[in-house]
Short mmCIF file of C-alpha atoms in Angstrom, two decimals:
data_model
loop_
_atom_site.label_atom_id
_atom_site.label_comp_id
_atom_site.label_asym_id
_atom_site.label_seq_id
_atom_site.Cartn_x
_atom_site.Cartn_y
_atom_site.Cartn_z
CA ALA Z 40 -7.34 25.72 -8.53
CA GLN Z 41 -8.80 22.46 -7.32
CA LYS Z 42 -10.58 20.61 -10.10
CA ILE Z 43 -12.39 18.25 -7.76
CA THR Z 44 -13.46 19.29 -4.27
CA GLN Z 45 -14.77 17.00 -1.59
CA THR Z 46 -15.51 19.11 1.47
CA GLN Z 47 -16.35 16.31 3.90
CA PRO Z 48 -13.21 14.69 5.34
CA GLY Z 49 -15.36 12.22 7.27
CA MET Z 50 -18.99 11.20 7.57
CA PHE Z 51 -20.96 8.97 9.90
CA VAL Z 52 -24.22 7.30 8.96
CA GLN Z 53 -26.49 4.93 10.79
CA GLU Z 54 -26.92 1.51 9.25
CA LYS Z 55 -29.89 1.34 6.86
CA GLU Z 56 -30.05 5.09 6.43
CA ALA Z 57 -29.11 7.06 3.31
CA VAL Z 58 -26.06 9.27 3.09
CA THR Z 59 -24.91 11.91 0.60
CA LEU Z 60 -21.24 12.49 -0.16
CA ASP Z 61 -20.53 15.86 -1.71
CA CYS Z 62 -18.42 16.57 -4.77
CA THR Z 63 -17.99 19.74 -6.78
CA TYR Z 64 -15.85 20.10 -9.86
CA ASP Z 65 -14.35 22.77 -12.06
CA THR Z 66 -13.75 22.49 -15.77
CA SER Z 67 -14.14 24.57 -18.90
CA ASP Z 68 -14.29 21.50 -21.13
CA PRO Z 69 -17.90 20.87 -22.24
CA SER Z 70 -17.19 17.15 -22.46
CA TYR Z 71 -16.23 15.42 -19.25
CA GLY Z 72 -17.01 12.43 -17.11
CA LEU Z 73 -17.49 12.13 -13.38
CA PHE Z 74 -16.71 9.00 -11.41
CA TRP Z 75 -17.06 7.72 -7.89
CA TYR Z 76 -14.73 5.08 -6.51
CA LYS Z 77 -14.75 3.27 -3.18
CA GLN Z 78 -11.48 2.38 -1.49
CA PRO Z 79 -11.73 -0.01 1.47
CA SER Z 80 -8.87 -0.41 3.91
CA SER Z 81 -7.36 -3.09 1.65
CA GLY Z 82 -6.52 -0.33 -0.85
CA GLU Z 83 -8.27 -1.56 -3.96
CA MET Z 84 -10.19 1.01 -5.98
CA ILE Z 85 -13.73 -0.12 -6.71
CA PHE Z 86 -15.66 1.67 -9.44
CA LEU Z 87 -19.15 2.64 -8.29
CA ILE Z 88 -20.84 4.92 -10.77
CA TYR Z 89 -20.26 7.18 -13.77
CA GLN Z 90 -21.98 10.32 -15.07
CA GLY Z 91 -21.21 11.85 -18.45
CA SER Z 92 -21.54 15.59 -18.96
CA TYR Z 93 -24.10 15.09 -21.70
CA ASP Z 94 -26.16 12.50 -19.86
CA GLN Z 95 -29.68 13.78 -19.36
CA GLN Z 96 -30.57 11.55 -16.46
CA ASN Z 97 -28.83 11.00 -13.16
CA ALA Z 98 -26.87 7.78 -13.07
CA THR Z 99 -27.97 4.96 -10.79
CA GLU Z 100 -26.28 1.67 -9.93
CA GLY Z 101 -28.12 -0.39 -7.36
CA ARG Z 102 -27.91 1.45 -4.03
CA TYR Z 103 -25.75 4.16 -5.55
CA SER Z 104 -27.10 7.20 -7.35
CA LEU Z 105 -25.42 10.32 -8.55
CA ASN Z 106 -27.13 13.65 -8.02
CA PHE Z 107 -25.80 15.56 -11.01
CA GLN Z 108 -26.38 19.32 -10.87
CA LYS Z 109 -24.60 20.54 -13.97
CA ALA Z 110 -25.23 24.26 -13.46
CA ARG Z 111 -23.86 24.02 -9.93
CA LYS Z 112 -21.02 21.74 -11.06
CA SER Z 113 -21.82 19.23 -8.40
CA ALA Z 114 -21.95 15.45 -8.57
CA ASN Z 115 -22.96 14.15 -5.17
CA LEU Z 116 -23.06 10.43 -4.44
CA VAL Z 117 -26.10 9.11 -2.64
CA ILE Z 118 -25.85 5.73 -0.94
CA SER Z 119 -29.20 4.35 0.13
CA ALA Z 120 -29.80 1.79 2.86
CA SER Z 121 -26.24 1.97 4.18
CA GLN Z 122 -24.54 -1.26 5.16
CA LEU Z 123 -21.59 -1.88 7.47
CA GLY Z 124 -19.57 -2.93 4.44
CA ASP Z 125 -19.97 0.54 2.99
CA SER Z 126 -17.43 1.86 5.50
CA ALA Z 127 -14.53 3.00 3.34
CA MET Z 128 -12.88 5.99 1.68
CA TYR Z 129 -14.86 7.42 -1.23
CA PHE Z 130 -13.29 9.38 -4.05
CA CYS Z 131 -14.91 11.59 -6.64
CA ALA Z 132 -12.94 11.91 -9.86
CA MET Z 133 -13.20 13.70 -13.19
CA ARG Z 134 -12.00 12.93 -16.67
CA GLU Z 135 -11.84 15.88 -19.05
CA GLY Z 136 -12.50 15.39 -22.72
CA ARG Z 137 -14.13 12.59 -24.65
CA GLU Z 138 -11.33 10.07 -24.64
CA TRP Z 139 -11.89 7.26 -22.21
CA GLY Z 140 -8.12 6.91 -21.95
CA ASN Z 141 -7.76 10.37 -20.47
CA LYS Z 142 -6.43 10.63 -16.95
CA LEU Z 143 -8.60 10.97 -13.90
CA VAL Z 144 -8.16 13.75 -11.36
CA PHE Z 145 -9.27 12.80 -7.87
CA GLY Z 146 -10.74 14.72 -4.99
CA ALA Z 147 -9.33 14.49 -1.47
CA GLY Z 148 -11.79 11.80 -0.51
CA THR Z 149 -14.38 11.29 2.21
CA ILE Z 150 -14.08 8.61 4.89
CA LEU Z 151 -17.49 7.07 5.53
CA ARG Z 152 -18.20 5.14 8.70
CA VAL Z 153 -21.43 3.19 9.01
CA LYS Z 154 -22.62 2.68 12.58
CA SER Z 155 -24.65 -0.31 13.70
CA GLY J 136 -15.45 -7.33 -16.59
CA ALA J 137 -12.12 -5.70 -17.30
CA VAL J 138 -9.41 -6.64 -14.84
CA VAL J 139 -6.10 -5.01 -14.10
CA SER J 140 -3.51 -7.04 -12.26
CA GLN J 141 -0.71 -5.43 -10.29
CA HIS J 142 2.27 -7.22 -8.83
CA PRO J 143 3.66 -7.37 -6.22
CA SER J 144 0.97 -6.36 -3.74
CA TRP J 145 3.59 -5.39 -1.20
CA VAL J 146 7.36 -5.13 -1.14
CA ILE J 147 9.99 -4.22 1.41
CA CYS J 148 13.37 -3.16 0.12
CA LYS J 149 16.55 -1.64 1.44
CA SER J 150 17.48 1.94 0.79
CA GLY J 151 19.46 2.32 -2.42
CA THR J 152 17.97 -0.66 -4.21
CA SER J 153 15.51 -0.61 -7.11
CA VAL J 154 12.02 -2.05 -7.17
CA LYS J 155 9.94 -2.97 -10.20
CA ILE J 156 6.13 -2.97 -10.12
CA GLU J 157 4.11 -4.58 -12.91
CA CYS J 158 0.67 -3.60 -14.15
CA ARG J 159 -1.14 -5.90 -16.55
CA SER J 160 -4.45 -5.60 -18.33
CA LEU J 161 -5.80 -9.13 -18.34
CA ASP J 162 -8.66 -9.12 -20.80
CA PHE J 163 -8.21 -5.97 -22.85
CA GLN J 164 -5.48 -4.04 -24.59
CA ALA J 165 -4.41 -0.76 -23.06
CA THR J 166 -2.47 1.75 -25.11
CA THR J 167 -2.48 4.00 -22.08
CA MET J 168 -1.99 3.17 -18.44
CA PHE J 169 -1.67 5.49 -15.47
CA TRP J 170 0.48 5.33 -12.38
CA TYR J 171 -0.70 6.92 -9.15
CA ARG J 172 0.86 7.36 -5.75
CA GLN J 173 -1.09 7.55 -2.53
CA PHE J 174 0.10 8.46 0.96
CA PRO J 175 -1.95 7.25 3.96
CA LYS J 176 -5.38 8.84 4.23
CA GLN J 177 -4.68 11.03 1.22
CA SER J 178 -5.89 11.18 -2.36
CA LEU J 179 -4.41 9.52 -5.41
CA MET J 180 -1.85 11.71 -7.11
CA LEU J 181 -1.10 11.00 -10.75
CA MET J 182 2.58 10.37 -11.33
CA ALA J 183 2.69 9.62 -15.01
CA THR J 184 0.84 8.43 -18.07
CA SER J 185 2.34 5.34 -19.61
CA ASN J 186 2.05 5.17 -23.40
CA GLU J 187 2.56 1.94 -25.29
CA GLY J 188 5.54 2.18 -27.60
CA SER J 189 6.55 5.69 -26.59
CA LYS J 190 7.87 7.66 -23.66
CA ALA J 191 5.79 8.18 -20.59
CA THR J 192 4.37 11.57 -19.78
CA TYR J 193 5.28 12.64 -16.26
CA GLU J 194 3.36 15.03 -14.07
CA GLN J 195 5.07 18.14 -12.80
CA GLY J 196 7.37 17.43 -9.89
CA VAL J 197 7.79 13.72 -10.60
CA GLU J 198 11.39 12.70 -11.26
CA LYS J 199 11.45 10.71 -14.47
CA ASP J 200 14.91 9.34 -13.75
CA LYS J 201 13.77 8.02 -10.41
CA PHE J 202 10.45 6.55 -11.50
CA LEU J 203 11.16 4.71 -14.72
CA ILE J 204 8.13 3.65 -16.71
CA ASN J 205 8.15 1.15 -19.53
CA HIS J 206 5.08 0.23 -21.56
CA ALA J 207 6.50 -2.37 -23.91
CA SER J 208 3.27 -4.10 -24.86
CA LEU J 209 -0.44 -3.41 -24.99
CA THR J 210 -1.00 -5.37 -21.80
CA LEU J 211 1.97 -4.51 -19.60
CA SER J 212 3.39 -1.38 -18.03
CA THR J 213 6.13 -1.38 -15.42
CA LEU J 214 7.16 1.22 -12.87
CA THR J 215 10.69 0.96 -11.49
CA VAL J 216 11.56 2.96 -8.41
CA THR J 217 15.31 3.43 -8.71
CA SER J 218 17.65 3.97 -5.78
CA ALA J 219 14.75 3.87 -3.40
CA HIS J 220 14.79 5.94 -0.23
CA PRO J 221 12.49 5.80 2.82
CA GLU J 222 10.55 8.81 1.52
CA ASP J 223 9.56 6.71 -1.50
CA SER J 224 7.58 4.45 0.82
CA SER J 225 4.01 4.73 -0.36
CA PHE J 226 1.10 2.97 -2.01
CA TYR J 227 1.50 2.81 -5.78
CA ILE J 228 -1.50 1.95 -7.93
CA CYS J 229 -1.96 1.63 -11.65
CA SER J 230 -5.02 1.97 -13.82
CA ALA J 231 -6.04 1.31 -17.38
CA GLY J 232 -9.10 2.03 -19.44
CA GLY J 233 -11.21 -0.69 -20.96
CA GLY J 234 -12.11 1.30 -24.03
CA ASN J 235 -15.19 3.29 -24.89
CA ASN J 236 -17.98 3.38 -22.34
CA SER J 237 -15.83 1.72 -19.75
CA PRO J 238 -14.37 3.32 -16.65
CA LEU J 239 -10.76 3.19 -15.70
CA HIS J 240 -10.01 0.02 -13.79
CA PHE J 241 -7.40 -0.14 -11.11
CA GLY J 242 -4.92 -2.70 -9.99
CA ASN J 243 -4.97 -3.66 -6.32
CA GLY J 244 -1.96 -1.49 -5.62
CA THR J 245 1.56 -2.09 -4.31
CA ARG J 246 2.55 -1.08 -0.83
CA LEU J 247 6.26 -0.18 -0.93
CA THR J 248 8.27 0.11 2.25
CA VAL J 249 11.88 1.25 2.00
CA THR J 250 13.97 0.56 5.06
#
């Protein structure tokens, strides 16, 4: 079974508007972490935001926020005020367990295109 | 912040030769590093977990004799693609954790083309 599911292969958003990228996950471990990474065409993986399973509040980092719905096992990324430079592939990932050295499992990714 | 350096960023080699890719943690020690493989427009697939001072742990379906991993120090892991074939052409990317309360950081990746 897929541990991380991203159902949107591609998304378009108008510049300056907000966009939500969907991510659902599956785990039986009560301790886990959820990550979002951005991968531009150059290939580098850029860390955006992190949400721990025990965190009470939704994570925010600048224009990025994570809509964490624990009961629904969803961790959607919200990008506000989209910019042309936001065009990239976005990956949701999960780490199971408490150890920060544990491996990440990635979703299939969503290609975001920002239109001017 | 934590930085992971990967070298080379791209390499072209002939079929049958071996290629070594280095992954270094520049400002932290990493007892564990991870090697991923990514085909165009696809997700990152974990190949193996590199453990400092011990054998790597390979994911199911990954040939350990073909993808040799050495983690000889706390700041360096290497992936050697042995007897490379065109189907090994891919984007290889490493990652390492910066410790508690720090996300995994990634190298910039190596684009391997086998001709």
